[in-house]
Amino acid sequence: MNSLIKYSSKFDELSDQENRDLARSVISVEKFIKSSAEISEVNYATRDAHAKTYATVKGSLEISENLPDFLTEIFDRKQYDILARFSNGNLVINKKGRENPLYGFSLKIKNVKGQDANFPLVNFPLFPTNSPSVFLKFFTSVNTFLVTKNDNFVVSALDLPHLVKNGFSLVSSMFSVDVTKKILNFLSHRNDFFFSFPYAGIGCYRIGDYIMKLSLKPVNINPDIGKGEPQKNSIHWFLSSQESTYELFVELCEDLKDQPVNDLMRDWKNAPKYCLGKITIPKASFVNSEDPAIENLNFNPFENAENLQPVGKIQQIRKRIYEVSIATRNKLNGQ
């Protein structure tokens, strides 16, 4: 594996301006979490993204045979227990009306070398911008607007110009060939069943000394299941009535031109790819998502072992946001 790019902390470095924008965004996240129960009309503080849980289940990951040594040195058992959380990507829990078709399939692989490995996967893994500052300014504006709107609808109108301005900057920066293709393909499948989508992580992770992307592909799941029904109903019917399987893939970085670490608006091309293993979710393997202990579970990839940590500038932004979101939510929820 001499051709593979080795991890360096240089991939993670933020500029002074990006760090200042991040500090402002962190404050907005904390304020949003403190208001989130009232905003979503629930009796607990919610996440700052993927707030709505569809279901949480137990399953297993069976590791493939004949993998390279650097993979089996980390995943050194034949089988692992997993927890999986299925969610909607919205910041706010929408109890009525149509939900956006942005979904999360978060994995917690139990006891990988004595430590859980967390991998939040989504069905639209390309990021809308490569500029941390553009993203942070928009994200801060959204949080600020939602909090102010909840406190005083009239006053929130004063925040609208900032939200529109920063939203325009984000939209202006988001068009690339890969993003445009992905959006068009995504729109044509927006009504498909939750489990028929492929899922992937946003950005890269370490895999030992190297850099990977992680993705998941369903095995023989009909996209027309539950057409016209709310996704939550279809998900519960599906999980209650049958076993399902998914292939978990690892792609490796060996050429930064084809597999860029800090360009999240492009799909990787020509990357060495391995099927890490097969995930099986048994029939009716639910855990109670309404149990506060389950709802407050986090799938924070920054709690992974050092050799499975996220990599890249956007990932470092997500790290700080994860930290303040989880700390504030757990404090408010008495965890």
mmCIF file of C-alpha atoms in Angstrom:
data_model
loop_
_atom_site.group_PDB
_atom_site.id
_atom_site.type_symbol
_atom_site.label_atom_id
_atom_site.label_comp_id
_atom_site.label_asym_id
_atom_site.label_seq_id
_atom_site.Cartn_x
_atom_site.Cartn_y
_atom_site.Cartn_z
ATOM 1 C CA MET A 1 0.000 0.000 0.000
ATOM 2 C CA ASN A 2 2.919 2.353 -0.681
ATOM 3 C CA SER A 3 0.789 4.292 -3.171
ATOM 4 C CA LEU A 4 -1.738 5.451 -0.552
ATOM 5 C CA ILE A 5 -1.681 9.016 0.783
ATOM 6 C CA LYS A 6 -0.766 9.148 4.466
ATOM 7 C CA TYR A 7 -2.720 11.253 6.931
ATOM 8 C CA SER A 8 -1.189 14.595 7.963
ATOM 9 C CA SER A 9 -2.569 17.155 10.410
ATOM 10 C CA LYS A 10 -2.056 19.759 7.650
ATOM 11 C CA PHE A 11 -5.321 18.514 6.105
ATOM 12 C CA ASP A 12 -7.142 19.776 9.233
ATOM 13 C CA GLU A 13 -5.710 23.290 9.647
ATOM 14 C CA LEU A 14 -8.127 26.249 9.777
ATOM 15 C CA SER A 15 -7.157 29.850 9.064
ATOM 16 C CA ASP A 16 -7.452 32.594 11.699
ATOM 17 C CA GLN A 17 -10.589 33.931 10.002
ATOM 18 C CA GLU A 18 -12.155 30.477 9.866
ATOM 19 C CA ASN A 19 -11.473 30.034 13.575
ATOM 20 C CA ARG A 20 -13.151 33.386 14.332
ATOM 21 C CA ASP A 21 -16.202 32.408 12.260
ATOM 22 C CA LEU A 22 -16.285 29.062 14.053
ATOM 23 C CA ALA A 23 -16.272 30.744 17.480
ATOM 24 C CA ARG A 24 -19.330 32.828 16.492
ATOM 25 C CA SER A 25 -21.083 29.749 15.128
ATOM 26 C CA VAL A 26 -20.480 27.799 18.328
ATOM 27 C CA ILE A 27 -22.284 30.503 20.320
ATOM 28 C CA SER A 28 -25.266 30.303 17.942
ATOM 29 C CA VAL A 29 -25.387 26.499 18.293
ATOM 30 C CA GLU A 30 -25.499 26.712 22.082
ATOM 31 C CA LYS A 31 -28.351 29.241 21.924
ATOM 32 C CA PHE A 32 -30.255 27.077 19.440
ATOM 33 C CA ILE A 33 -29.938 23.945 21.582
ATOM 34 C CA LYS A 34 -31.198 25.866 24.622
ATOM 35 C CA SER A 35 -34.293 26.889 22.638
ATOM 36 C CA SER A 36 -34.668 23.635 20.668
ATOM 37 C CA ALA A 37 -37.285 21.973 22.892
ATOM 38 C CA GLU A 38 -39.581 24.969 22.493
ATOM 39 C CA ILE A 39 -38.811 25.369 18.777
ATOM 40 C CA SER A 40 -39.638 21.710 18.027
ATOM 41 C CA GLU A 41 -42.432 21.534 20.634
ATOM 42 C CA VAL A 42 -40.961 18.553 22.478
ATOM 43 C CA ASN A 43 -39.977 18.003 26.118
ATOM 44 C CA TYR A 44 -36.237 17.581 25.544
ATOM 45 C CA ALA A 45 -33.380 19.495 23.943
ATOM 46 C CA THR A 46 -32.838 18.244 20.388
ATOM 47 C CA ARG A 47 -29.803 17.854 18.162
ATOM 48 C CA ASP A 48 -28.685 20.795 16.019
ATOM 49 C CA ALA A 49 -29.183 18.649 12.893
ATOM 50 C CA HIS A 50 -30.990 15.385 12.186
ATOM 51 C CA ALA A 51 -33.249 16.215 15.107
ATOM 52 C CA LYS A 52 -36.026 13.767 14.187
ATOM 53 C CA THR A 53 -35.419 10.089 14.910
ATOM 54 C CA TYR A 54 -37.353 7.643 12.735
ATOM 55 C CA ALA A 55 -36.058 4.528 14.510
ATOM 56 C CA THR A 56 -33.065 3.086 16.355
ATOM 57 C CA VAL A 57 -32.159 -0.585 15.944
ATOM 58 C CA LYS A 58 -29.611 -3.226 16.859
ATOM 59 C CA GLY A 59 -27.761 -5.194 14.207
ATOM 60 C CA SER A 60 -24.441 -6.764 13.287
ATOM 61 C CA LEU A 61 -21.501 -6.146 10.958
ATOM 62 C CA GLU A 62 -19.808 -9.220 9.470
ATOM 63 C CA ILE A 63 -16.309 -8.332 8.264
ATOM 64 C CA SER A 64 -15.285 -9.469 4.773
ATOM 65 C CA GLU A 65 -12.490 -11.958 4.198
ATOM 66 C CA ASN A 66 -9.202 -11.241 2.385
ATOM 67 C CA LEU A 67 -8.975 -7.565 3.322
ATOM 68 C CA PRO A 68 -5.608 -5.743 3.403
ATOM 69 C CA ASP A 69 -3.673 -6.045 6.658
ATOM 70 C CA PHE A 70 -4.073 -2.360 7.583
ATOM 71 C CA LEU A 71 -7.874 -2.855 7.610
ATOM 72 C CA THR A 72 -7.855 -6.099 9.575
ATOM 73 C CA GLU A 73 -5.419 -4.618 12.088
ATOM 74 C CA ILE A 74 -8.252 -2.249 13.062
ATOM 75 C CA PHE A 75 -11.288 -4.455 12.361
ATOM 76 C CA ASP A 76 -9.708 -7.615 13.739
ATOM 77 C CA ARG A 77 -12.879 -9.556 14.595
ATOM 78 C CA LYS A 78 -15.207 -11.470 12.282
ATOM 79 C CA GLN A 79 -18.329 -9.787 13.619
ATOM 80 C CA TYR A 80 -19.340 -6.654 15.551
ATOM 81 C CA ASP A 81 -22.571 -5.579 17.186
ATOM 82 C CA ILE A 82 -23.913 -2.266 15.900
ATOM 83 C CA LEU A 83 -26.518 0.347 16.739
ATOM 84 C CA ALA A 84 -28.084 2.283 13.877
ATOM 85 C CA ARG A 85 -30.132 5.480 14.077
ATOM 86 C CA PHE A 86 -32.332 6.552 11.163
ATOM 87 C CA SER A 87 -33.211 10.244 10.998
ATOM 88 C CA ASN A 88 -34.414 13.228 9.008
ATOM 89 C CA GLY A 89 -31.801 15.913 8.330
ATOM 90 C CA ASN A 90 -33.844 18.905 9.460
ATOM 91 C CA LEU A 91 -32.731 21.053 12.404
ATOM 92 C CA VAL A 92 -36.342 21.215 13.611
ATOM 93 C CA ILE A 93 -38.683 18.281 14.273
ATOM 94 C CA ASN A 94 -41.495 18.720 11.769
ATOM 95 C CA LYS A 95 -44.654 17.169 13.189
ATOM 96 C CA LYS A 96 -46.887 18.112 10.297
ATOM 97 C CA GLY A 97 -46.547 18.698 6.600
ATOM 98 C CA ARG A 98 -44.026 17.349 4.122
ATOM 99 C CA GLU A 99 -40.477 16.599 5.273
ATOM 100 C CA ASN A 100 -37.388 17.140 3.170
ATOM 101 C CA PRO A 101 -35.914 13.906 1.757
ATOM 102 C CA LEU A 102 -32.492 14.379 3.379
ATOM 103 C CA TYR A 103 -31.878 11.359 5.583
ATOM 104 C CA GLY A 104 -29.318 10.022 8.022
ATOM 105 C CA PHE A 105 -28.181 6.428 8.624
ATOM 106 C CA SER A 106 -25.818 6.663 11.604
ATOM 107 C CA LEU A 107 -23.718 3.679 12.660
ATOM 108 C CA LYS A 108 -22.173 2.872 16.021
ATOM 109 C CA ILE A 109 -19.884 -0.147 15.606
ATOM 110 C CA LYS A 110 -19.403 -1.548 19.081
ATOM 111 C CA ASN A 111 -16.073 -2.399 20.663
ATOM 112 C CA VAL A 112 -13.604 -1.815 17.830
ATOM 113 C CA LYS A 113 -10.364 -2.487 19.699
ATOM 114 C CA GLY A 114 -12.196 -1.676 22.934
ATOM 115 C CA GLN A 115 -13.830 1.545 21.704
ATOM 116 C CA ASP A 116 -17.039 2.281 19.764
ATOM 117 C CA ALA A 117 -16.622 3.636 16.225
ATOM 118 C CA ASN A 118 -19.230 6.182 15.080
ATOM 119 C CA PHE A 119 -19.989 6.924 11.438
ATOM 120 C CA PRO A 120 -22.898 9.284 10.604
ATOM 121 C CA LEU A 121 -23.888 8.601 6.986
ATOM 122 C CA VAL A 122 -26.272 10.629 4.800
ATOM 123 C CA ASN A 123 -28.047 10.141 1.489
ATOM 124 C CA PHE A 124 -26.629 13.406 0.049
ATOM 125 C CA PRO A 125 -22.958 13.373 1.115
ATOM 126 C CA LEU A 126 -21.605 16.205 -1.048
ATOM 127 C CA PHE A 127 -21.150 19.453 0.873
ATOM 128 C CA PRO A 128 -22.595 22.712 -0.542
ATOM 129 C CA THR A 129 -19.315 24.646 -0.304
ATOM 130 C CA ASN A 130 -15.585 24.178 0.188
ATOM 131 C CA SER A 131 -15.350 27.444 2.129
ATOM 132 C CA PRO A 132 -15.597 26.927 5.901
ATOM 133 C CA SER A 133 -16.375 30.626 6.384
ATOM 134 C CA VAL A 134 -19.242 30.647 3.855
ATOM 135 C CA PHE A 135 -20.795 27.627 5.531
ATOM 136 C CA LEU A 136 -20.280 28.944 9.067
ATOM 137 C CA LYS A 137 -21.812 32.345 8.329
ATOM 138 C CA PHE A 138 -24.906 30.706 6.823
ATOM 139 C CA PHE A 139 -25.172 28.149 9.624
ATOM 140 C CA THR A 140 -24.880 30.907 12.255
ATOM 141 C CA SER A 141 -27.577 32.940 10.482
ATOM 142 C CA VAL A 142 -29.993 29.979 10.432
ATOM 143 C CA ASN A 143 -29.495 29.242 14.132
ATOM 144 C CA THR A 144 -29.851 32.923 15.066
ATOM 145 C CA PHE A 145 -33.013 33.358 12.985
ATOM 146 C CA LEU A 146 -34.706 30.261 14.447
ATOM 147 C CA VAL A 147 -33.911 31.308 18.016
ATOM 148 C CA THR A 148 -35.040 34.909 17.484
ATOM 149 C CA LYS A 149 -38.184 33.792 15.640
ATOM 150 C CA ASN A 150 -39.065 31.587 18.600
ATOM 151 C CA ASP A 151 -38.497 34.436 21.066
ATOM 152 C CA ASN A 152 -40.049 37.292 19.083
ATOM 153 C CA PHE A 153 -41.338 36.859 15.536
ATOM 154 C CA VAL A 154 -41.299 40.596 14.818
ATOM 155 C CA VAL A 155 -37.695 41.022 15.986
ATOM 156 C CA SER A 156 -36.641 38.025 13.875
ATOM 157 C CA ALA A 157 -37.375 40.126 10.773
ATOM 158 C CA LEU A 158 -34.210 42.083 11.589
ATOM 159 C CA ASP A 159 -32.193 38.875 11.145
ATOM 160 C CA LEU A 160 -33.661 38.101 7.726
ATOM 161 C CA PRO A 161 -31.256 40.282 5.688
ATOM 162 C CA HIS A 162 -28.249 38.443 7.195
ATOM 163 C CA LEU A 163 -29.882 35.071 6.506
ATOM 164 C CA VAL A 164 -30.675 36.009 2.902
ATOM 165 C CA LYS A 165 -27.205 37.460 2.295
ATOM 166 C CA ASN A 166 -25.391 34.451 3.724
ATOM 167 C CA GLY A 167 -27.797 32.067 2.001
ATOM 168 C CA PHE A 168 -27.034 33.737 -1.331
ATOM 169 C CA SER A 169 -23.295 33.372 -0.697
ATOM 170 C CA LEU A 170 -23.781 29.668 0.014
ATOM 171 C CA VAL A 171 -25.918 29.089 -3.079
ATOM 172 C CA SER A 172 -23.459 31.042 -5.232
ATOM 173 C CA SER A 173 -20.596 28.796 -4.134
ATOM 174 C CA MET A 174 -22.366 25.455 -4.360
ATOM 175 C CA PHE A 175 -22.479 24.800 -8.081
ATOM 176 C CA SER A 176 -20.011 22.251 -9.395
ATOM 177 C CA VAL A 177 -20.427 19.523 -11.995
ATOM 178 C CA ASP A 178 -20.633 16.787 -9.359
ATOM 179 C CA VAL A 179 -23.033 18.703 -7.097
ATOM 180 C CA THR A 180 -25.299 19.591 -10.041
ATOM 181 C CA LYS A 181 -25.386 15.974 -11.242
ATOM 182 C CA LYS A 182 -26.034 14.773 -7.701
ATOM 183 C CA ILE A 183 -28.889 17.265 -7.186
ATOM 184 C CA LEU A 184 -30.601 16.294 -10.456
ATOM 185 C CA ASN A 185 -30.297 12.595 -9.683
ATOM 186 C CA PHE A 186 -31.421 13.197 -6.117
ATOM 187 C CA LEU A 187 -34.526 15.106 -7.203
ATOM 188 C CA SER A 188 -35.570 12.247 -9.459
ATOM 189 C CA HIS A 189 -35.442 9.896 -6.459
ATOM 190 C CA ARG A 190 -36.745 12.264 -3.768
ATOM 191 C CA ASN A 191 -39.843 10.113 -3.131
ATOM 192 C CA ASP A 192 -37.925 6.834 -2.855
ATOM 193 C CA PHE A 193 -38.005 4.664 0.247
ATOM 194 C CA PHE A 194 -35.561 5.554 3.019
ATOM 195 C CA PHE A 195 -33.637 2.263 2.921
ATOM 196 C CA SER A 196 -33.295 2.165 -0.865
ATOM 197 C CA PHE A 197 -30.838 5.109 -0.893
ATOM 198 C CA PRO A 198 -27.088 4.625 -0.792
ATOM 199 C CA TYR A 199 -25.529 6.450 2.163
ATOM 200 C CA ALA A 200 -22.047 7.885 2.689
ATOM 201 C CA GLY A 201 -20.087 9.933 5.170
ATOM 202 C CA ILE A 202 -19.538 13.660 4.645
ATOM 203 C CA GLY A 203 -15.800 14.014 4.129
ATOM 204 C CA CYS A 204 -12.965 11.677 5.034
ATOM 205 C CA TYR A 205 -11.733 9.603 7.941
ATOM 206 C CA ARG A 206 -8.436 8.188 9.011
ATOM 207 C CA ILE A 207 -8.029 4.463 8.553
ATOM 208 C CA GLY A 208 -4.838 3.805 10.436
ATOM 209 C CA ASP A 209 -2.098 5.827 8.733
ATOM 210 C CA TYR A 210 -4.209 6.386 5.611
ATOM 211 C CA ILE A 211 -7.369 8.267 4.571
ATOM 212 C CA MET A 212 -10.717 6.757 3.617
ATOM 213 C CA LYS A 213 -14.293 7.499 2.702
ATOM 214 C CA LEU A 214 -17.068 5.250 3.967
ATOM 215 C CA SER A 215 -20.291 4.347 2.154
ATOM 216 C CA LEU A 216 -23.205 1.975 2.516
ATOM 217 C CA LYS A 217 -25.312 0.291 -0.161
ATOM 218 C CA PRO A 218 -28.638 -1.489 0.445
ATOM 219 C CA VAL A 219 -29.025 -5.027 -0.884
ATOM 220 C CA ASN A 220 -32.180 -5.543 -2.970
ATOM 221 C CA ILE A 221 -34.498 -2.988 -1.348
ATOM 222 C CA ASN A 222 -37.377 -1.722 -3.498
ATOM 223 C CA PRO A 223 -37.436 2.102 -3.775
ATOM 224 C CA ASP A 224 -41.244 2.047 -4.202
ATOM 225 C CA ILE A 225 -41.946 0.696 -0.722
ATOM 226 C CA GLY A 226 -44.344 2.994 1.105
ATOM 227 C CA LYS A 227 -44.913 5.366 -1.820
ATOM 228 C CA GLY A 228 -47.187 8.151 -0.660
ATOM 229 C CA GLU A 229 -46.852 7.188 3.005
ATOM 230 C CA PRO A 230 -44.881 9.133 5.647
ATOM 231 C CA GLN A 231 -41.341 7.760 5.790
ATOM 232 C CA LYS A 232 -41.588 7.027 9.513
ATOM 233 C CA ASN A 233 -44.576 4.737 8.968
ATOM 234 C CA SER A 234 -42.880 2.933 6.072
ATOM 235 C CA ILE A 235 -39.632 2.558 8.034
ATOM 236 C CA HIS A 236 -41.401 1.002 11.024
ATOM 237 C CA TRP A 237 -43.416 -1.366 8.833
ATOM 238 C CA PHE A 238 -40.291 -2.440 6.941
ATOM 239 C CA LEU A 239 -38.160 -3.018 10.031
ATOM 240 C CA SER A 240 -41.005 -4.843 11.793
ATOM 241 C CA SER A 241 -41.691 -7.241 8.934
ATOM 242 C CA GLN A 242 -38.304 -8.342 7.572
ATOM 243 C CA GLU A 243 -34.546 -8.602 7.906
ATOM 244 C CA SER A 244 -32.449 -6.251 5.758
ATOM 245 C CA THR A 245 -28.808 -6.199 4.669
ATOM 246 C CA TYR A 246 -26.372 -3.497 3.537
ATOM 247 C CA GLU A 247 -22.831 -3.572 2.203
ATOM 248 C CA LEU A 248 -20.319 -1.256 3.896
ATOM 249 C CA PHE A 249 -17.542 0.017 1.615
ATOM 250 C CA VAL A 250 -14.194 1.723 2.194
ATOM 251 C CA GLU A 251 -12.572 3.897 -0.498
ATOM 252 C CA LEU A 252 -8.919 4.862 -0.085
ATOM 253 C CA CYS A 253 -7.055 8.029 -1.039
ATOM 254 C CA GLU A 254 -4.013 7.506 -3.272
ATOM 255 C CA ASP A 255 -4.144 10.572 -5.550
ATOM 256 C CA LEU A 256 -5.275 13.966 -4.226
ATOM 257 C CA LYS A 257 -6.283 15.047 -7.714
ATOM 258 C CA ASP A 258 -8.860 12.261 -8.050
ATOM 259 C CA GLN A 259 -9.570 11.852 -4.323
ATOM 260 C CA PRO A 260 -9.369 15.336 -2.755
ATOM 261 C CA VAL A 261 -9.550 15.550 1.025
ATOM 262 C CA ASN A 262 -10.792 19.142 1.315
ATOM 263 C CA ASP A 263 -12.999 19.350 -1.776
ATOM 264 C CA LEU A 264 -16.308 17.988 -0.513
ATOM 265 C CA MET A 265 -18.138 19.153 -3.644
ATOM 266 C CA ARG A 266 -16.593 16.342 -5.710
ATOM 267 C CA ASP A 267 -17.087 12.607 -5.707
ATOM 268 C CA TRP A 268 -13.927 10.561 -5.499
ATOM 269 C CA LYS A 269 -12.863 8.873 -8.725
ATOM 270 C CA ASN A 270 -10.648 5.834 -9.377
ATOM 271 C CA ALA A 271 -10.170 5.133 -5.670
ATOM 272 C CA PRO A 272 -9.159 1.670 -4.434
ATOM 273 C CA LYS A 273 -12.352 0.222 -2.946
ATOM 274 C CA TYR A 274 -13.046 -2.661 -0.556
ATOM 275 C CA CYS A 275 -16.228 -4.106 0.897
ATOM 276 C CA LEU A 276 -15.457 -3.852 4.601
ATOM 277 C CA GLY A 277 -18.379 -6.083 5.471
ATOM 278 C CA LYS A 278 -22.105 -6.768 5.483
ATOM 279 C CA ILE A 279 -24.539 -5.150 7.916
ATOM 280 C CA THR A 280 -27.570 -7.180 8.936
ATOM 281 C CA ILE A 281 -30.553 -5.662 10.734
ATOM 282 C CA PRO A 282 -32.758 -8.484 12.044
ATOM 283 C CA LYS A 283 -36.522 -8.299 11.895
ATOM 284 C CA ALA A 284 -38.067 -6.194 14.701
ATOM 285 C CA SER A 285 -34.718 -5.328 16.301
ATOM 286 C CA PHE A 286 -35.892 -1.947 17.624
ATOM 287 C CA VAL A 287 -34.611 -0.216 20.690
ATOM 288 C CA ASN A 288 -36.976 2.328 22.218
ATOM 289 C CA SER A 289 -36.140 5.676 20.598
ATOM 290 C CA GLU A 290 -38.442 7.445 23.076
ATOM 291 C CA ASP A 291 -36.310 6.274 25.984
ATOM 292 C CA PRO A 292 -34.282 9.373 26.989
ATOM 293 C CA ALA A 293 -31.140 7.241 27.251
ATOM 294 C CA ILE A 294 -31.561 6.174 23.614
ATOM 295 C CA GLU A 295 -32.604 9.602 22.320
ATOM 296 C CA ASN A 296 -29.548 11.115 23.973
ATOM 297 C CA LEU A 297 -27.151 8.603 22.451
ATOM 298 C CA ASN A 298 -24.649 10.366 20.252
ATOM 299 C CA PHE A 299 -22.992 9.068 17.111
ATOM 300 C CA ASN A 300 -20.107 11.497 17.391
ATOM 301 C CA PRO A 301 -17.268 10.447 15.041
ATOM 302 C CA PHE A 302 -14.850 12.642 16.995
ATOM 303 C CA GLU A 303 -15.141 10.192 19.888
ATOM 304 C CA ASN A 304 -13.607 7.507 17.657
ATOM 305 C CA ALA A 305 -10.145 6.141 18.308
ATOM 306 C CA GLU A 306 -7.362 8.288 16.881
ATOM 307 C CA ASN A 307 -6.895 5.964 13.895
ATOM 308 C CA LEU A 308 -10.570 6.423 12.876
ATOM 309 C CA GLN A 309 -10.887 10.206 13.366
ATOM 310 C CA PRO A 310 -12.501 12.470 10.736
ATOM 311 C CA VAL A 311 -10.077 14.337 8.464
ATOM 312 C CA GLY A 312 -10.267 17.771 6.817
ATOM 313 C CA LYS A 313 -11.153 21.414 7.444
ATOM 314 C CA ILE A 314 -14.938 21.010 7.321
ATOM 315 C CA GLN A 315 -14.602 18.030 9.640
ATOM 316 C CA GLN A 316 -12.775 20.178 12.206
ATOM 317 C CA ILE A 317 -15.667 22.632 12.089
ATOM 318 C CA ARG A 318 -18.111 19.785 12.629
ATOM 319 C CA LYS A 319 -15.983 18.580 15.554
ATOM 320 C CA ARG A 320 -16.382 21.815 17.520
ATOM 321 C CA ILE A 321 -20.099 22.010 16.666
ATOM 322 C CA TYR A 322 -20.608 18.398 17.746
ATOM 323 C CA GLU A 323 -18.838 19.106 21.030
ATOM 324 C CA VAL A 324 -20.927 22.112 22.024
ATOM 325 C CA SER A 325 -24.152 20.552 20.723
ATOM 326 C CA ILE A 326 -23.684 17.331 22.686
ATOM 327 C CA ALA A 327 -22.467 19.067 25.856
ATOM 328 C CA THR A 328 -25.364 21.549 25.863
ATOM 329 C CA ARG A 329 -27.989 18.930 25.014
ATOM 330 C CA ASN A 330 -26.752 16.486 27.630
ATOM 331 C CA LYS A 331 -26.672 19.201 30.291
ATOM 332 C CA LEU A 332 -30.235 20.298 29.508
ATOM 333 C CA ASN A 333 -31.483 16.698 29.332
ATOM 334 C CA GLY A 334 -29.848 15.796 32.620
ATOM 335 C CA GLN A 335 -27.368 13.314 31.145
#
